[in-house]
Amino acid sequence: MPSWPTEPVYIGKSTQRVDGPEKVTGEARYSSDIHNEGWIYGMILRSQWPNAKIHSIDLSAARNVPGIKAAIKVRDDEFVAHYYGQELAAVAGTSKQACIDALLLIKVDATDIAFVVSEETAINPDSSRVFPDFPNIGEPKVRENGEVDKAFAQSAVTVEGLYATQIQMHHCLETHGNTAHQQGDNLTVWASTQGVFSVRDGLASNLELPQNKVRVISDYMGGGFGSKFGPGVEGVLVSRLTQKTGLPVKLMLPRYDEAKAVGNRPSSFQKIRMGADADGKIIAFELNSFGTSGFTSGPSTAGGGGRAGFPSPYLYNIPNTRVRQAGVAVNTGSSRAFRAPGHPQASFGMESIMDEMAARLNMDPLDFRLKNDTHDSLPAEIRRKEWKIAAESFGWKEKYNPPGSSKGTIKKGIGLAGGTWGGGGRGTQAECQINSDGSVELRCGTQDLGTGTRTLMAIIAAEIFGLKPGQITARLGDTLFPPSGGSGGSTTAASVSPAIYDICHNALKELGEVSGMEDPTGNQWFAACRKIGIQPLIVQGRWQEGLSSRGVGGVQMAEVEVDTETGFIKLNKVLCVQDCGLVVNKLATESQANGGVIMGVGYALYEERIMDSLSGVVLNPNFENYKLPGAQDMPEIEIILMEMPERGVIGIGEPVTIPTAAAIANAVANAIGARVPTLPITPDKVLAALGKVPNKPADSLAGNWGDFDQKLNWSQYSPTQEEGGGH
Amino acid sequence: MKPFQYATASSADGALELCGKNDQFLAGGTDILGEVKEFVSNPGRLVNIKNLPGTREIVETDTGWKLGANVTIAEIAAHEGLRRALPGLTQAAAKVGSPQIRNMGTLAGNLAQHSRCWYYRHRDVQCLKNGGARCYARESENKYHSIFSGNPCISPVVSNMAVILAALEASVNIRRGKQTFDIKMAEFYMVAWFNPYAHNSLKPADLILEVNIPVKTRSCVYLQVSEKSDFDWALVSCAAAGDLDGNALKNVRVALGAISPMVQEVEDANSFLEGKELDRRTASMAANIILEEAEPLEHNGYKVPMARALIRRALFKLAGINLERETS
């Protein structure tokens, strides 16, 4: 069985990124920096209608604009454009302005169709339909354990709540897009992607090309968060434009388009009931929920395009549970996987009602967690330690006061929440080339999302070869390299690290044979390599069992100050306690945790896509009104990594963003003694929750959907067996 | 954006000559370029007025302060003399946009900026203000909109500088054709109050030359609440200026932004405060007078309690008291 070094030099320590200098000096070449000779711009025309029959698209005037080299339609037949921003056509031209002028001249013959963009409206039977043959919301998926009704009847305390989470946008700082160049039979695409192989295969099948004629490169990319796995319509269009013109075409989406069509986190509307016995043990739980993942949500596609379901009941051990969940279709762009899909929604609803129950039981929320976080699973076992570590470091017991007991105009509060994630990962192959001058090149068809994968590869090779990370050249993001999977699900580190381990040990064996040295590492390295000769050593390897693991738990605590006259929330501190097995690069791991918390802060307090029910458009397709947290909004972030090297490598990208919003929401509720039941928690909602907004009573804050389960008669549906809870 | 001509003026006369009815002036560009890029505004020509002589100076005069039209927001925020004499002006400038916007944006541009309503700025929506048939915000998403309006459009004035300058009774010096005249800050947005198409009282090709503040020094304060701590628009902004004679208020003026198409000033409130002892009750009553006629819509009712809090705080701040940190 392979095993990681027990007294490592680099593994588990902090190593600066090997590609840091390139990134900060602008040397690093992203997809939008690829300017092959003769390159031209590509641009997409999108539907300005929220729902419309597209009869025909006339490109002739666009083609006549000086500088325009090609204009194409997405489809030739009549079709329905189901949402504001759906792709209709594309042009390629020698300047940005030529493309803009051309888009304005494309004539689209379309007929408006009634639309619905609000989930609350779409669930009503009399709502206009996204697909005429299907209701917007279908039968819920039902899971049931134990005897729920009986357990509620036996409960000493029962609480009920309505909670809702918004549509969050990925808004990667590098937008979606590619530079594509068809040369002869070969198509090369520089893609901003989380999966060079999935983009290659997607393009090959869409364009009916053999996979060996498509090469996808992603040297550097500026964030994906789940939204950049396939080629997307924009990838297919840019490829068709280069095929048509024979010129390299660069098509990066404008920020505006990012808000329309390239993914988002599904919304959730959660009606939760919880029952506990007098000792504070939860014995009954019921959740009825719906949400949207866009126009393909709902029964027309069996919830395709990213479902709006989420794990429930989340984390806590409850013997009697009933969960009913459905997706509802609306005329908006589809969801895509988004950093810990489903979990932040699950955490917000569950941890909110947990605190409501704790308050009713007059229990400290921490004690209430400890009493109920009792699943027989590794993440739960780890979390039971983490609650205590967090409480100790945060000073929970000293700081905790019952909800609403903080004095003065500006009230302080604290809150907590937990999370779990799978992670893991397998299947990566890689190769290593060792040259006679001792230089080392690693090649792996993974990609670096900005998480530091290149550095991770270099650290592991340096550790095993007895070199420094800076002496290793790690190459990735190219389908010419041995294959690896998409970078999603927090699987990259756990999938790549064992493969690098394997090739390096294979290489040492070969180098030992070539050099005749028993140990060619460290000081012996260059002497050993001189024996290699003209033909470099090329060694393959692959992921091995025993060096990585899956299944993590994490907890977070937050401290806020809420101005009860203005509703303004100042987030003072977030503590993140997270396990992640063997840490390869401490600096990058903490950086991931910082990023996860920051994204959770945005989810909690600022970010929300606003759809306008009157016009059907996205109202805030920009950073002016889609509010991302900035430097001034940042709390002190403290990270405690629960290192468990014996477990091997586990990813951390996703779990660290899960509990943040729920912990902040609970801190706000603890401060002001009233709950804002929907995200983001903005000043207007805080004032309403405090009963200070005359035309917005506190009990109207969740919205008008509370009786949906009765209206839709959900009690008629019986359980379908399926995995669902997250422990 | 659509193609446009570009010309640079080196004098006010030249600027007026270059700027026709369908043309617009360009200084910092932080407002107009956004409009042009989103096809919200399609000028035939942009006339660069950055280099007009004498428009980049902050001057202390015998009677007050003269701020040139092209003084940047960052220059105001960093001006030591202003910080000492009129601290509210510094506070208002420091809250404008981001460092980049403050570096580029000019005082005149901040005053003359167009509506930030998300319907008005939307390339695929034609709202009333932009020549369409209806005010979408009134019926739909009006969280950031006015709680007062004299016309169907409810886009609020969002200039930070206008709010503090109104409290300081500043006036704007404008060149219109061959005429040069002053307009009181209080009147600078008057036309937008009753005319849905107007952003302010300027006519096409009106050129702001300078802003005059009629006091050399005055106790004054600017406060705003935004959703974010930085780089965000005010949900409500409030300025107060005046003197304290012992604990008695003198010549106090209160002005609010982001709640009306014009800077919200109520003379009755100012006269109510005259000579009064500053206490919570007085401050609350002044707030009541200012907000009495508010007509909140579905999503902006929160602006009423928020504005009330800011009015009270601003008045106490004149006396150096942070009301929100006081225990009552």
mmCIF file of N, CA and C in Angstrom, chain B residues 208-279:
data_model
loop_
_atom_site.group_PDB
_atom_site.id
_atom_site.type_symbol
_atom_site.label_atom_id
_atom_site.label_comp_id
_atom_site.label_asym_id
_atom_site.label_seq_id
_atom_site.Cartn_x
_atom_site.Cartn_y
_atom_site.Cartn_z
ATOM 1 N N ILE B 208 -22.008 73.488 -16.771
ATOM 2 C CA ILE B 208 -21.701 73.900 -15.394
ATOM 3 C C ILE B 208 -20.266 74.421 -15.349
ATOM 4 N N LEU B 209 -20.081 75.596 -14.749
ATOM 5 C CA LEU B 209 -18.730 76.167 -14.660
ATOM 6 C C LEU B 209 -18.141 76.012 -13.265
ATOM 7 N N GLU B 210 -18.959 76.269 -12.251
ATOM 8 C CA GLU B 210 -18.440 76.155 -10.885
ATOM 9 C C GLU B 210 -19.576 76.036 -9.886
ATOM 10 N N VAL B 211 -19.177 75.652 -8.683
ATOM 11 C CA VAL B 211 -20.132 75.572 -7.576
ATOM 12 C C VAL B 211 -19.633 76.504 -6.484
ATOM 13 N N ASN B 212 -20.546 77.333 -5.951
ATOM 14 C CA ASN B 212 -20.154 78.282 -4.912
ATOM 15 C C ASN B 212 -20.839 77.958 -3.596
ATOM 16 N N ILE B 213 -20.015 77.861 -2.572
ATOM 17 C CA ILE B 213 -20.542 77.608 -1.224
ATOM 18 C C ILE B 213 -20.450 78.923 -0.458
ATOM 19 N N PRO B 214 -21.591 79.400 0.074
ATOM 20 C CA PRO B 214 -21.605 80.767 0.614
ATOM 21 C C PRO B 214 -21.071 80.890 2.040
ATOM 22 N N VAL B 215 -20.468 79.842 2.564
ATOM 23 C CA VAL B 215 -19.886 79.972 3.909
ATOM 24 C C VAL B 215 -18.448 79.490 3.890
ATOM 25 N N LYS B 216 -17.629 80.116 4.711
ATOM 26 C CA LYS B 216 -16.226 79.703 4.771
ATOM 27 C C LYS B 216 -16.064 78.463 5.632
ATOM 28 N N THR B 217 -16.855 78.438 6.687
ATOM 29 C CA THR B 217 -16.768 77.269 7.561
ATOM 30 C C THR B 217 -18.112 77.059 8.237
ATOM 31 N N ARG B 218 -18.476 75.815 8.400
ATOM 32 C CA ARG B 218 -19.761 75.519 9.038
ATOM 33 C C ARG B 218 -19.742 74.079 9.538
ATOM 34 N N SER B 219 -20.369 73.921 10.663
ATOM 35 C CA SER B 219 -20.552 72.561 11.166
ATOM 36 C C SER B 219 -21.492 71.834 10.208
ATOM 37 N N CYS B 220 -21.048 70.723 9.650
ATOM 38 C CA CYS B 220 -21.909 69.999 8.711
ATOM 39 C C CYS B 220 -21.528 68.515 8.675
ATOM 40 N N VAL B 221 -22.469 67.713 8.267
ATOM 41 C CA VAL B 221 -22.274 66.269 8.315
ATOM 42 C C VAL B 221 -23.007 65.615 7.161
ATOM 43 N N TYR B 222 -22.436 64.533 6.672
ATOM 44 C CA TYR B 222 -23.091 63.733 5.631
ATOM 45 C C TYR B 222 -23.086 62.276 6.080
ATOM 46 N N LEU B 223 -24.241 61.638 6.020
ATOM 47 C CA LEU B 223 -24.363 60.221 6.397
ATOM 48 C C LEU B 223 -25.094 59.479 5.283
ATOM 49 N N GLN B 224 -24.750 58.235 5.075
ATOM 50 C CA GLN B 224 -25.552 57.423 4.166
ATOM 51 C C GLN B 224 -25.582 55.986 4.646
ATOM 52 N N VAL B 225 -26.632 55.295 4.251
ATOM 53 C CA VAL B 225 -26.685 53.847 4.479
ATOM 54 C C VAL B 225 -26.716 53.186 3.116
ATOM 55 N N SER B 226 -25.827 52.214 2.938
ATOM 56 C CA SER B 226 -25.805 51.414 1.720
ATOM 57 C C SER B 226 -25.903 49.955 2.128
ATOM 58 N N GLU B 227 -26.092 49.088 1.153
ATOM 59 C CA GLU B 227 -26.110 47.662 1.488
ATOM 60 C C GLU B 227 -24.704 47.154 1.760
ATOM 61 N N LYS B 228 -23.729 47.705 1.045
ATOM 62 C CA LYS B 228 -22.339 47.325 1.264
ATOM 63 C C LYS B 228 -21.603 48.448 1.994
ATOM 64 N N SER B 229 -20.412 48.111 2.513
ATOM 65 C CA SER B 229 -19.633 49.099 3.257
ATOM 66 C C SER B 229 -18.927 50.079 2.343
ATOM 67 N N ASP B 230 -18.779 49.714 1.088
ATOM 68 C CA ASP B 230 -17.989 50.536 0.180
ATOM 69 C C ASP B 230 -18.478 50.283 -1.241
ATOM 70 N N PHE B 231 -18.237 51.239 -2.127
ATOM 71 C CA PHE B 231 -18.554 51.086 -3.536
ATOM 72 C C PHE B 231 -20.013 50.662 -3.723
ATOM 73 N N ASP B 232 -20.884 51.434 -3.148
ATOM 74 C CA ASP B 232 -22.303 51.125 -3.289
ATOM 75 C C ASP B 232 -23.074 52.439 -3.225
ATOM 76 N N TRP B 233 -24.237 52.442 -3.841
ATOM 77 C CA TRP B 233 -25.079 53.620 -3.792
ATOM 78 C C TRP B 233 -25.738 53.719 -2.429
ATOM 79 N N ALA B 234 -26.096 54.939 -2.075
ATOM 80 C CA ALA B 234 -26.837 55.136 -0.839
ATOM 81 C C ALA B 234 -28.267 54.642 -1.027
ATOM 82 N N LEU B 235 -28.761 53.928 -0.024
ATOM 83 C CA LEU B 235 -30.196 53.630 0.015
ATOM 84 C C LEU B 235 -30.929 54.902 0.433
ATOM 85 N N VAL B 236 -30.360 55.558 1.426
ATOM 86 C CA VAL B 236 -30.797 56.890 1.831
ATOM 87 C C VAL B 236 -29.536 57.656 2.224
ATOM 88 N N SER B 237 -29.470 58.922 1.840
ATOM 89 C CA SER B 237 -28.365 59.759 2.310
ATOM 90 C C SER B 237 -28.953 60.986 2.984
ATOM 91 N N CYS B 238 -28.188 61.560 3.894
ATOM 92 C CA CYS B 238 -28.710 62.701 4.649
ATOM 93 C C CYS B 238 -27.563 63.635 5.028
ATOM 94 N N ALA B 239 -27.767 64.906 4.812
ATOM 95 C CA ALA B 239 -26.782 65.902 5.232
ATOM 96 C C ALA B 239 -27.464 66.918 6.135
ATOM 97 N N ALA B 240 -26.702 67.430 7.056
ATOM 98 C CA ALA B 240 -27.198 68.532 7.881
ATOM 99 C C ALA B 240 -26.073 69.538 8.038
ATOM 100 N N ALA B 241 -26.444 70.807 8.070
ATOM 101 C CA ALA B 241 -25.459 71.865 8.290
ATOM 102 C C ALA B 241 -26.100 72.897 9.211
ATOM 103 N N GLY B 242 -25.299 73.517 10.031
ATOM 104 C CA GLY B 242 -25.866 74.541 10.911
ATOM 105 C C GLY B 242 -24.922 74.888 12.035
ATOM 106 N N ASP B 243 -25.405 75.719 12.925
ATOM 107 C CA ASP B 243 -24.580 76.138 14.053
ATOM 108 C C ASP B 243 -25.274 75.743 15.345
ATOM 109 N N LEU B 244 -24.467 75.586 16.355
ATOM 110 C CA LEU B 244 -25.019 75.302 17.675
ATOM 111 C C LEU B 244 -24.645 76.444 18.606
ATOM 112 N N ASP B 245 -25.670 77.055 19.176
ATOM 113 C CA ASP B 245 -25.443 78.132 20.144
ATOM 114 C C ASP B 245 -25.721 77.524 21.517
ATOM 115 N N GLY B 246 -24.667 77.083 22.182
ATOM 116 C CA GLY B 246 -24.871 76.241 23.355
ATOM 117 C C GLY B 246 -25.484 74.943 22.870
ATOM 118 N N ASN B 247 -26.669 74.643 23.337
ATOM 119 C CA ASN B 247 -27.348 73.454 22.835
ATOM 120 C C ASN B 247 -28.481 73.824 21.873
ATOM 121 N N ALA B 248 -28.562 75.109 21.502
ATOM 122 C CA ALA B 248 -29.651 75.549 20.622
ATOM 123 C C ALA B 248 -29.217 75.520 19.157
ATOM 124 N N LEU B 249 -30.119 75.059 18.330
ATOM 125 C CA LEU B 249 -29.811 74.921 16.898
ATOM 126 C C LEU B 249 -30.035 76.256 16.190
ATOM 127 N N LYS B 250 -29.108 76.598 15.302
ATOM 128 C CA LYS B 250 -29.201 77.864 14.560
ATOM 129 C C LYS B 250 -28.966 77.589 13.083
ATOM 130 N N ASN B 251 -29.811 78.144 12.265
ATOM 131 C CA ASN B 251 -29.631 78.064 10.806
ATOM 132 C C ASN B 251 -29.403 76.643 10.328
ATOM 133 N N VAL B 252 -30.101 75.728 10.917
ATOM 134 C CA VAL B 252 -29.874 74.329 10.542
ATOM 135 C C VAL B 252 -30.651 73.990 9.270
ATOM 136 N N ARG B 253 -29.967 73.297 8.366
ATOM 137 C CA ARG B 253 -30.626 72.815 7.147
ATOM 138 C C ARG B 253 -30.386 71.320 7.028
ATOM 139 N N VAL B 254 -31.450 70.607 6.743
ATOM 140 C CA VAL B 254 -31.357 69.151 6.565
ATOM 141 C C VAL B 254 -31.737 68.827 5.133
ATOM 142 N N ALA B 255 -30.977 67.946 4.498
ATOM 143 C CA ALA B 255 -31.266 67.556 3.110
ATOM 144 C C ALA B 255 -31.077 66.054 2.975
ATOM 145 N N LEU B 256 -31.923 65.430 2.162
ATOM 146 C CA LEU B 256 -31.806 63.978 1.964
ATOM 147 C C LEU B 256 -31.732 63.623 0.490
ATOM 148 N N GLY B 257 -31.027 62.529 0.223
ATOM 149 C CA GLY B 257 -30.921 62.030 -1.151
ATOM 150 C C GLY B 257 -31.435 60.607 -1.234
ATOM 151 N N ALA B 258 -31.652 60.157 -2.461
ATOM 152 C CA ALA B 258 -32.069 58.789 -2.788
ATOM 153 C C ALA B 258 -33.497 58.466 -2.376
ATOM 154 N N ILE B 259 -34.270 59.503 -2.042
ATOM 155 C CA ILE B 259 -35.671 59.240 -1.691
ATOM 156 C C ILE B 259 -36.651 60.050 -2.534
ATOM 157 N N SER B 260 -36.126 60.863 -3.434
ATOM 158 C CA SER B 260 -36.990 61.741 -4.227
ATOM 159 C C SER B 260 -36.239 62.117 -5.501
ATOM 160 N N PRO B 261 -36.937 62.496 -6.560
ATOM 161 C CA PRO B 261 -36.225 62.937 -7.767
ATOM 162 C C PRO B 261 -35.417 64.204 -7.529
ATOM 163 N N MET B 262 -35.727 64.945 -6.468
ATOM 164 C CA MET B 262 -34.892 66.092 -6.130
ATOM 165 C C MET B 262 -34.370 65.899 -4.708
ATOM 166 N N VAL B 263 -33.380 66.720 -4.349
ATOM 167 C CA VAL B 263 -32.895 66.647 -2.982
ATOM 168 C C VAL B 263 -34.056 66.998 -2.068
ATOM 169 N N GLN B 264 -34.303 66.158 -1.079
ATOM 170 C CA GLN B 264 -35.465 66.350 -0.219
ATOM 171 C C GLN B 264 -35.141 67.355 0.883
ATOM 172 N N GLU B 265 -35.709 68.538 0.745
ATOM 173 C CA GLU B 265 -35.534 69.564 1.779
ATOM 174 C C GLU B 265 -36.909 70.093 2.135
ATOM 175 N N VAL B 266 -37.180 70.225 3.409
ATOM 176 C CA VAL B 266 -38.484 70.733 3.835
ATOM 177 C C VAL B 266 -38.250 71.972 4.704
ATOM 178 N N GLU B 267 -38.639 73.115 4.174
ATOM 179 C CA GLU B 267 -38.387 74.391 4.881
ATOM 180 C C GLU B 267 -39.039 74.398 6.254
ATOM 181 N N ASP B 268 -40.218 73.779 6.356
ATOM 182 C CA ASP B 268 -40.913 73.740 7.654
ATOM 183 C C ASP B 268 -40.054 73.047 8.717
ATOM 184 N N ALA B 269 -39.330 72.042 8.295
ATOM 185 C CA ALA B 269 -38.481 71.327 9.247
ATOM 186 C C ALA B 269 -37.333 72.220 9.686
ATOM 187 N N ASN B 270 -36.735 72.906 8.722
ATOM 188 C CA ASN B 270 -35.629 73.804 9.062
ATOM 189 C C ASN B 270 -36.096 74.906 10.006
ATOM 190 N N SER B 271 -37.257 75.472 9.731
ATOM 191 C CA SER B 271 -37.715 76.549 10.610
ATOM 192 C C SER B 271 -38.189 76.009 11.959
ATOM 193 N N PHE B 272 -38.718 74.790 11.945
ATOM 194 C CA PHE B 272 -39.086 74.154 13.218
ATOM 195 C C PHE B 272 -37.871 74.043 14.148
ATOM 196 N N LEU B 273 -36.720 73.717 13.527
ATOM 197 C CA LEU B 273 -35.522 73.484 14.333
ATOM 198 C C LEU B 273 -34.908 74.772 14.863
ATOM 199 N N GLU B 274 -35.224 75.894 14.250
ATOM 200 C CA GLU B 274 -34.555 77.151 14.580
ATOM 201 C C GLU B 274 -34.710 77.491 16.063
ATOM 202 N N GLY B 275 -33.576 77.586 16.722
ATOM 203 C CA GLY B 275 -33.578 77.992 18.122
ATOM 204 C C GLY B 275 -33.921 76.882 19.112
ATOM 205 N N LYS B 276 -34.288 75.708 18.600
ATOM 206 C CA LYS B 276 -34.681 74.618 19.501
ATOM 207 C C LYS B 276 -33.462 73.980 20.176
ATOM 208 N N GLU B 277 -33.698 73.496 21.383
ATOM 209 C CA GLU B 277 -32.692 72.672 22.055
ATOM 210 C C GLU B 277 -32.596 71.341 21.321
ATOM 211 N N LEU B 278 -31.380 70.866 21.148
ATOM 212 C CA LEU B 278 -31.223 69.587 20.467
ATOM 213 C C LEU B 278 -31.490 68.437 21.439
ATOM 214 N N ASP B 279 -32.572 67.749 21.232
ATOM 215 C CA ASP B 279 -32.812 66.518 21.991
ATOM 216 C C ASP B 279 -33.504 65.520 21.060
#
